[in-house]
PDB file of C-alpha atoms in Angstrom:
ATOM      1  CA  LYS J 193     107.359  86.795 118.880  1.00  0.00           C
ATOM      2  CA  GLN J 194     108.153  84.397 121.707  1.00  0.00           C
ATOM      3  CA  GLU J 195     111.712  84.656 123.008  1.00  0.00           C
ATOM      4  CA  VAL J 196     113.264  81.901 125.086  1.00  0.00           C
ATOM      5  CA  THR J 197     116.380  82.519 127.165  1.00  0.00           C
ATOM      6  CA  GLN J 198     118.480  80.034 129.094  1.00  0.00           C
ATOM      7  CA  ILE J 199     120.817  80.954 131.902  1.00  0.00           C
ATOM      8  CA  PRO J 200     123.606  80.169 132.440  1.00  0.00           C
ATOM      9  CA  ALA J 201     125.006  79.568 128.959  1.00  0.00           C
ATOM     10  CA  ALA J 202     127.630  77.236 130.424  1.00  0.00           C
ATOM     11  CA  LEU J 203     128.010  75.500 133.756  1.00  0.00           C
ATOM     12  CA  SER J 204     130.744  73.345 135.227  1.00  0.00           C
ATOM     13  CA  VAL J 205     130.179  71.398 138.444  1.00  0.00           C
ATOM     14  CA  PRO J 206     131.941  68.595 140.345  1.00  0.00           C
ATOM     15  CA  GLU J 207     130.360  65.170 140.278  1.00  0.00           C
ATOM     16  CA  GLY J 208     127.665  64.624 142.885  1.00  0.00           C
ATOM     17  CA  GLU J 209     126.411  68.185 143.033  1.00  0.00           C
ATOM     18  CA  ASN J 210     122.774  69.113 142.614  1.00  0.00           C
ATOM     19  CA  LEU J 211     122.189  71.811 140.004  1.00  0.00           C
ATOM     20  CA  VAL J 212     119.481  73.975 138.475  1.00  0.00           C
ATOM     21  CA  LEU J 213     119.168  75.130 134.889  1.00  0.00           C
ATOM     22  CA  ASN J 214     116.913  78.066 134.098  1.00  0.00           C
ATOM     23  CA  CYS J 215     114.650  78.825 131.161  1.00  0.00           C
ATOM     24  CA  SER J 216     112.582  81.986 130.745  1.00  0.00           C
ATOM     25  CA  PHE J 217     110.078  82.941 128.061  1.00  0.00           C
ATOM     26  CA  THR J 218     108.439  86.227 127.182  1.00  0.00           C
ATOM     27  CA  ASP J 219     104.894  85.134 126.258  1.00  0.00           C
ATOM     28  CA  SER J 220     103.081  83.178 128.967  1.00  0.00           C
ATOM     29  CA  ALA J 221     100.411  81.933 126.512  1.00  0.00           C
ATOM     30  CA  ILE J 222     102.081  78.570 125.987  1.00  0.00           C
ATOM     31  CA  TYR J 223     100.695  75.053 125.655  1.00  0.00           C
ATOM     32  CA  ASN J 224     103.682  72.953 126.631  1.00  0.00           C
ATOM     33  CA  LEU J 225     107.301  73.259 127.646  1.00  0.00           C
ATOM     34  CA  GLN J 226     109.811  70.552 126.806  1.00  0.00           C
ATOM     35  CA  TRP J 227     113.368  69.967 128.048  1.00  0.00           C
ATOM     36  CA  PHE J 228     115.891  68.261 125.774  1.00  0.00           C
ATOM     37  CA  ARG J 229     119.421  66.995 126.027  1.00  0.00           C
ATOM     38  CA  GLN J 230     121.847  67.207 123.114  1.00  0.00           C
ATOM     39  CA  ASP J 231     125.205  65.471 122.976  1.00  0.00           C
ATOM     40  CA  PRO J 232     127.866  66.932 120.640  1.00  0.00           C
ATOM     41  CA  GLY J 233     127.045  66.288 116.991  1.00  0.00           C
ATOM     42  CA  LYS J 234     123.872  64.391 117.840  1.00  0.00           C
ATOM     43  CA  GLY J 235     120.144  64.958 117.715  1.00  0.00           C
ATOM     44  CA  LEU J 236     117.948  66.040 120.623  1.00  0.00           C
ATOM     45  CA  THR J 237     116.684  63.609 123.235  1.00  0.00           C
ATOM     46  CA  SER J 238     113.486  64.551 125.037  1.00  0.00           C
ATOM     47  CA  LEU J 239     113.854  64.574 128.827  1.00  0.00           C
ATOM     48  CA  LEU J 240     110.607  65.982 130.198  1.00  0.00           C
ATOM     49  CA  LEU J 241     107.425  67.498 128.817  1.00  0.00           C
ATOM     50  CA  ILE J 242     105.261  69.757 130.984  1.00  0.00           C
ATOM     51  CA  GLN J 243     101.775  70.627 129.842  1.00  0.00           C
ATOM     52  CA  SER J 244     100.546  74.146 130.567  1.00  0.00           C
ATOM     53  CA  SER J 245      98.137  72.832 133.204  1.00  0.00           C
ATOM     54  CA  GLN J 246     100.949  71.121 135.107  1.00  0.00           C
ATOM     55  CA  ARG J 247     103.477  72.622 137.457  1.00  0.00           C
ATOM     56  CA  GLU J 248     106.179  69.967 137.369  1.00  0.00           C
ATOM     57  CA  GLN J 249     107.311  66.648 135.961  1.00  0.00           C
ATOM     58  CA  THR J 250     109.831  64.171 137.333  1.00  0.00           C
ATOM     59  CA  SER J 251     111.908  61.462 135.729  1.00  0.00           C
ATOM     60  CA  GLY J 252     114.585  59.749 137.772  1.00  0.00           C
ATOM     61  CA  ARG J 253     117.096  62.352 138.940  1.00  0.00           C
ATOM     62  CA  LEU J 254     115.443  65.071 136.858  1.00  0.00           C
ATOM     63  CA  ASN J 255     112.686  67.415 137.955  1.00  0.00           C
ATOM     64  CA  ALA J 256     111.285  70.195 135.800  1.00  0.00           C
ATOM     65  CA  SER J 257     108.982  72.913 137.054  1.00  0.00           C
ATOM     66  CA  LEU J 258     106.857  75.420 135.189  1.00  0.00           C
ATOM     67  CA  ASP J 259     105.528  78.805 136.323  1.00  0.00           C
ATOM     68  CA  LYS J 260     103.589  80.211 133.405  1.00  0.00           C
ATOM     69  CA  SER J 261     102.647  83.459 135.112  1.00  0.00           C
ATOM     70  CA  SER J 262     106.277  84.427 135.610  1.00  0.00           C
ATOM     71  CA  GLY J 263     107.451  82.903 132.342  1.00  0.00           C
ATOM     72  CA  ARG J 264     109.938  80.554 133.943  1.00  0.00           C
ATOM     73  CA  SER J 265     110.916  76.910 134.017  1.00  0.00           C
ATOM     74  CA  THR J 266     113.703  75.172 135.883  1.00  0.00           C
ATOM     75  CA  LEU J 267     115.376  71.821 135.350  1.00  0.00           C
ATOM     76  CA  TYR J 268     116.769  70.324 138.538  1.00  0.00           C
ATOM     77  CA  ILE J 269     119.389  67.589 138.243  1.00  0.00           C
ATOM     78  CA  ALA J 270     120.150  65.691 141.432  1.00  0.00           C
ATOM     79  CA  ALA J 271     123.484  64.037 142.194  1.00  0.00           C
ATOM     80  CA  SER J 272     125.087  64.979 138.894  1.00  0.00           C
ATOM     81  CA  GLN J 273     127.240  62.442 137.025  1.00  0.00           C
ATOM     82  CA  PRO J 274     129.860  62.840 134.269  1.00  0.00           C
ATOM     83  CA  GLY J 275     127.387  61.199 131.885  1.00  0.00           C
ATOM     84  CA  ASP J 276     125.086  64.186 132.411  1.00  0.00           C
ATOM     85  CA  SER J 277     127.557  66.381 130.503  1.00  0.00           C
ATOM     86  CA  ALA J 278     125.704  67.719 127.472  1.00  0.00           C
ATOM     87  CA  THR J 279     123.820  70.761 126.248  1.00  0.00           C
ATOM     88  CA  TYR J 280     120.344  71.184 127.707  1.00  0.00           C
ATOM     89  CA  LEU J 281     117.689  72.959 125.679  1.00  0.00           C
ATOM     90  CA  CYS J 282     114.214  74.090 126.624  1.00  0.00           C
ATOM     91  CA  ALA J 283     111.478  74.663 124.083  1.00  0.00           C
ATOM     92  CA  VAL J 284     108.042  76.195 124.435  1.00  0.00           C
ATOM     93  CA  ILE J 285     105.075  75.616 122.149  1.00  0.00           C
ATOM     94  CA  GLY J 286     102.705  78.506 121.838  1.00  0.00           C
ATOM     95  CA  THR J 287      99.977  79.833 119.617  1.00  0.00           C
ATOM     96  CA  GLY J 288     100.099  78.461 116.106  1.00  0.00           C
ATOM     97  CA  ASN J 289     101.711  75.270 117.383  1.00  0.00           C
ATOM     98  CA  GLN J 290     105.101  76.791 116.811  1.00  0.00           C
ATOM     99  CA  PHE J 291     108.028  75.576 118.908  1.00  0.00           C
ATOM    100  CA  TYR J 292     110.540  78.134 120.171  1.00  0.00           C
ATOM    101  CA  PHE J 293     113.904  76.917 121.377  1.00  0.00           C
ATOM    102  CA  GLY J 294     116.209  78.451 123.918  1.00  0.00           C
ATOM    103  CA  THR J 295     119.914  78.903 123.236  1.00  0.00           C
ATOM    104  CA  GLY J 296     120.888  76.093 125.588  1.00  0.00           C
ATOM    105  CA  THR J 297     123.042  75.536 128.671  1.00  0.00           C
ATOM    106  CA  SER J 298     126.269  73.594 128.188  1.00  0.00           C
ATOM    107  CA  LEU J 299     126.823  71.428 131.262  1.00  0.00           C
ATOM    108  CA  THR J 300     130.125  69.818 132.212  1.00  0.00           C
ATOM    109  CA  VAL J 301     130.236  67.476 135.211  1.00  0.00           C
ATOM    110  CA  ILE J 302     133.797  66.974 136.405  1.00  0.00           C
ATOM    111  CA  PRO J 303     134.678  63.526 137.803  1.00  0.00           C
TER     112      PRO J 303
ATOM    113  CA  GLU I 277     114.572  52.842 120.173  1.00  0.00           C
ATOM    114  CA  ALA I 278     114.287  55.651 117.625  1.00  0.00           C
ATOM    115  CA  ASP I 279     110.897  56.258 116.051  1.00  0.00           C
ATOM    116  CA  ILE I 280     112.188  58.866 113.650  1.00  0.00           C
ATOM    117  CA  TYR I 281     114.985  57.998 111.285  1.00  0.00           C
ATOM    118  CA  GLN I 282     117.348  60.185 109.313  1.00  0.00           C
ATOM    119  CA  THR I 283     119.683  59.032 106.571  1.00  0.00           C
ATOM    120  CA  PRO I 284     122.469  59.407 105.832  1.00  0.00           C
ATOM    121  CA  ARG I 285     124.053  60.083 109.201  1.00  0.00           C
ATOM    122  CA  TYR I 286     127.059  61.763 107.586  1.00  0.00           C
ATOM    123  CA  LEU I 287     127.468  63.059 104.033  1.00  0.00           C
ATOM    124  CA  VAL I 288     130.427  64.687 102.292  1.00  0.00           C
ATOM    125  CA  ILE I 289     129.602  65.943  98.833  1.00  0.00           C
ATOM    126  CA  GLY I 290     131.056  68.211  96.167  1.00  0.00           C
ATOM    127  CA  THR I 291     129.795  71.680  95.291  1.00  0.00           C
ATOM    128  CA  GLY I 292     126.981  71.722  92.751  1.00  0.00           C
ATOM    129  CA  LYS I 293     125.638  68.247  93.498  1.00  0.00           C
ATOM    130  CA  LYS I 294     121.972  67.603  94.161  1.00  0.00           C
ATOM    131  CA  ILE I 295     121.287  65.884  97.471  1.00  0.00           C
ATOM    132  CA  THR I 296     118.264  64.597  99.353  1.00  0.00           C
ATOM    133  CA  LEU I 297     118.249  64.101 103.098  1.00  0.00           C
ATOM    134  CA  GLU I 298     115.775  61.471 104.189  1.00  0.00           C
ATOM    135  CA  CYS I 299     113.507  61.587 107.240  1.00  0.00           C
ATOM    136  CA  SER I 300     110.908  58.983 108.162  1.00  0.00           C
ATOM    137  CA  GLN I 301     108.800  58.476 111.285  1.00  0.00           C
ATOM    138  CA  THR I 302     106.706  55.522 112.378  1.00  0.00           C
ATOM    139  CA  MET I 303     104.505  57.311 114.916  1.00  0.00           C
ATOM    140  CA  GLY I 304     101.846  58.593 112.519  1.00  0.00           C
ATOM    141  CA  HIS I 305     102.578  62.181 113.529  1.00  0.00           C
ATOM    142  CA  ASP I 306     100.947  64.892 111.450  1.00  0.00           C
ATOM    143  CA  LYS I 307     103.542  67.594 111.931  1.00  0.00           C
ATOM    144  CA  MET I 308     107.134  67.291 110.760  1.00  0.00           C
ATOM    145  CA  TYR I 309     109.977  69.786 110.830  1.00  0.00           C
ATOM    146  CA  TRP I 310     113.472  70.399 109.517  1.00  0.00           C
ATOM    147  CA  TYR I 311     115.957  72.369 111.584  1.00  0.00           C
ATOM    148  CA  GLN I 312     119.455  73.533 110.706  1.00  0.00           C
ATOM    149  CA  GLN I 313     122.060  73.754 113.439  1.00  0.00           C
ATOM    150  CA  ASP I 314     125.681  74.872 113.205  1.00  0.00           C
ATOM    151  CA  PRO I 315     128.090  73.505 115.861  1.00  0.00           C
ATOM    152  CA  GLY I 316     127.433  75.068 119.246  1.00  0.00           C
ATOM    153  CA  MET I 317     124.709  77.277 117.854  1.00  0.00           C
ATOM    154  CA  GLU I 318     120.945  77.401 118.223  1.00  0.00           C
ATOM    155  CA  LEU I 319     118.440  75.539 116.082  1.00  0.00           C
ATOM    156  CA  HIS I 320     116.825  77.335 113.154  1.00  0.00           C
ATOM    157  CA  LEU I 321     113.537  76.144 111.659  1.00  0.00           C
ATOM    158  CA  ILE I 322     113.839  75.897 107.868  1.00  0.00           C
ATOM    159  CA  HIS I 323     110.717  73.927 106.851  1.00  0.00           C
ATOM    160  CA  TYR I 324     107.660  72.357 108.423  1.00  0.00           C
ATOM    161  CA  SER I 325     104.565  70.459 107.400  1.00  0.00           C
ATOM    162  CA  TYR I 326     101.116  70.094 108.975  1.00  0.00           C
ATOM    163  CA  GLY I 327     100.345  66.948 107.014  1.00  0.00           C
ATOM    164  CA  VAL I 328     100.276  65.374 103.568  1.00  0.00           C
ATOM    165  CA  ASN I 329     100.637  67.927 100.753  1.00  0.00           C
ATOM    166  CA  SER I 330     101.285  70.711 103.275  1.00  0.00           C
ATOM    167  CA  THR I 331     104.692  72.431 103.440  1.00  0.00           C
ATOM    168  CA  GLU I 332     105.737  75.788 104.850  1.00  0.00           C
ATOM    169  CA  LYS I 333     108.972  77.735 105.081  1.00  0.00           C
ATOM    170  CA  GLY I 334     110.344  78.396 108.526  1.00  0.00           C
ATOM    171  CA  ASP I 335     112.104  81.342 110.086  1.00  0.00           C
ATOM    172  CA  LEU I 336     115.467  80.801 108.432  1.00  0.00           C
ATOM    173  CA  SER I 337     115.736  81.451 104.714  1.00  0.00           C
ATOM    174  CA  SER I 338     116.869  78.281 103.028  1.00  0.00           C
ATOM    175  CA  GLU I 339     117.677  77.230  99.487  1.00  0.00           C
ATOM    176  CA  SER I 340     116.332  73.769 100.199  1.00  0.00           C
ATOM    177  CA  THR I 341     112.913  72.366  99.326  1.00  0.00           C
ATOM    178  CA  VAL I 342     110.745  69.729 100.995  1.00  0.00           C
ATOM    179  CA  SER I 343     107.853  67.491 100.051  1.00  0.00           C
ATOM    180  CA  ARG I 344     105.217  65.583 102.034  1.00  0.00           C
ATOM    181  CA  ILE I 345     103.583  62.953  99.849  1.00  0.00           C
ATOM    182  CA  ARG I 346     103.213  60.424 102.655  1.00  0.00           C
ATOM    183  CA  THR I 347     102.562  61.052 106.332  1.00  0.00           C
ATOM    184  CA  GLU I 348     105.662  59.188 107.403  1.00  0.00           C
ATOM    185  CA  HIS I 349     108.152  60.694 104.951  1.00  0.00           C
ATOM    186  CA  PHE I 350     109.527  64.267 104.820  1.00  0.00           C
ATOM    187  CA  PRO I 351     112.618  64.520 102.602  1.00  0.00           C
ATOM    188  CA  LEU I 352     114.690  67.679 102.216  1.00  0.00           C
ATOM    189  CA  THR I 353     116.401  68.433  98.896  1.00  0.00           C
ATOM    190  CA  LEU I 354     119.227  70.757  97.932  1.00  0.00           C
ATOM    191  CA  GLU I 355     119.290  71.203  94.157  1.00  0.00           C
ATOM    192  CA  SER I 356     122.876  72.518  94.068  1.00  0.00           C
ATOM    193  CA  ALA I 357     124.948  72.114  97.210  1.00  0.00           C
ATOM    194  CA  ARG I 358     127.338  74.883  98.266  1.00  0.00           C
ATOM    195  CA  PRO I 359     129.922  75.095 101.077  1.00  0.00           C
ATOM    196  CA  SER I 360     127.557  77.476 102.922  1.00  0.00           C
ATOM    197  CA  HIS I 361     125.143  74.532 103.275  1.00  0.00           C
ATOM    198  CA  THR I 362     127.617  72.724 105.507  1.00  0.00           C
ATOM    199  CA  SER I 363     125.745  72.157 108.762  1.00  0.00           C
ATOM    200  CA  GLN I 364     123.794  69.630 110.789  1.00  0.00           C
ATOM    201  CA  TYR I 365     120.198  69.026 109.691  1.00  0.00           C
ATOM    202  CA  LEU I 366     117.732  67.744 112.272  1.00  0.00           C
ATOM    203  CA  CYS I 367     114.300  66.312 111.509  1.00  0.00           C
ATOM    204  CA  ALA I 368     111.519  66.220 114.109  1.00  0.00           C
ATOM    205  CA  SER I 369     107.857  65.285 114.356  1.00  0.00           C
ATOM    206  CA  SER I 370     104.943  65.927 116.704  1.00  0.00           C
ATOM    207  CA  GLU I 371     101.255  65.261 117.046  1.00  0.00           C
ATOM    208  CA  TYR I 372      99.132  67.955 115.476  1.00  0.00           C
ATOM    209  CA  GLY I 373      97.918  70.312 118.159  1.00  0.00           C
ATOM    210  CA  GLY I 374     100.590  70.994 120.732  1.00  0.00           C
ATOM    211  CA  GLN I 375      97.982  71.764 123.301  1.00  0.00           C
ATOM    212  CA  SER I 376      97.147  68.073 123.469  1.00  0.00           C
ATOM    213  CA  GLY I 377     100.291  67.569 125.484  1.00  0.00           C
ATOM    214  CA  TYR I 378     102.568  66.002 122.917  1.00  0.00           C
ATOM    215  CA  GLY I 379     106.059  67.259 122.372  1.00  0.00           C
ATOM    216  CA  TYR I 380     108.724  66.861 119.760  1.00  0.00           C
ATOM    217  CA  THR I 381     110.590  63.710 118.792  1.00  0.00           C
ATOM    218  CA  PHE I 382     113.904  64.297 117.026  1.00  0.00           C
ATOM    219  CA  GLY I 383     115.970  62.182 114.697  1.00  0.00           C
ATOM    220  CA  SER I 384     119.701  61.694 115.141  1.00  0.00           C
ATOM    221  CA  GLY I 385     120.543  64.261 112.482  1.00  0.00           C
ATOM    222  CA  THR I 386     122.496  64.393 109.233  1.00  0.00           C
ATOM    223  CA  ARG I 387     125.853  66.119 109.301  1.00  0.00           C
ATOM    224  CA  LEU I 388     126.427  67.564 105.827  1.00  0.00           C
ATOM    225  CA  THR I 389     129.782  68.783 104.555  1.00  0.00           C
ATOM    226  CA  VAL I 390     129.990  70.403 101.129  1.00  0.00           C
ATOM    227  CA  VAL I 391     133.518  70.654  99.748  1.00  0.00           C
TER     228      VAL I 391
END
């Protein structure tokens, strides 16, 4: 069974810093990888979707990369802002069209 | 603008009551899902559907049931609510065939409290 791990579990940074969130998965036979943001008590908001044939996707201050062979993805956030404070989840979709979620990284950006 | 809608947003209900959580999407997606998430914890898949008249149980054992009579509608029902059902319930949808490059779209969730 696919296992998805996110490190670190929690991260606190001062405003303006660039930061990297990590996601690793055990089975490299994936179709897509998706990064989400979740605010407390809310649903998930999709940030970036990377297809298996792609190596990275960018949206504004966010950049996500994918290395299938090593089972890793990173989410890079440039010039962090207090509004970026949330939990960030990665999810991989593999054989059987099943999504597997990571445990999340809780990010706090300090003004 | 949300393309997947969950109602109610919050629900407080007494033990033993029957409840239905509503989920509707306007994107014509084939696949729909229900996840359960306790505060600060990971998501657990409880039900999913590949299309009309298709329903499957997920990884987490659940006392709830689902139905899929219309593509756009995927309600979740608890016949007799208990305090252990207190949680957040998240509905999601996706195009059939993840390899086509489509990801998940989530609703805003229903926070259920059973007293």
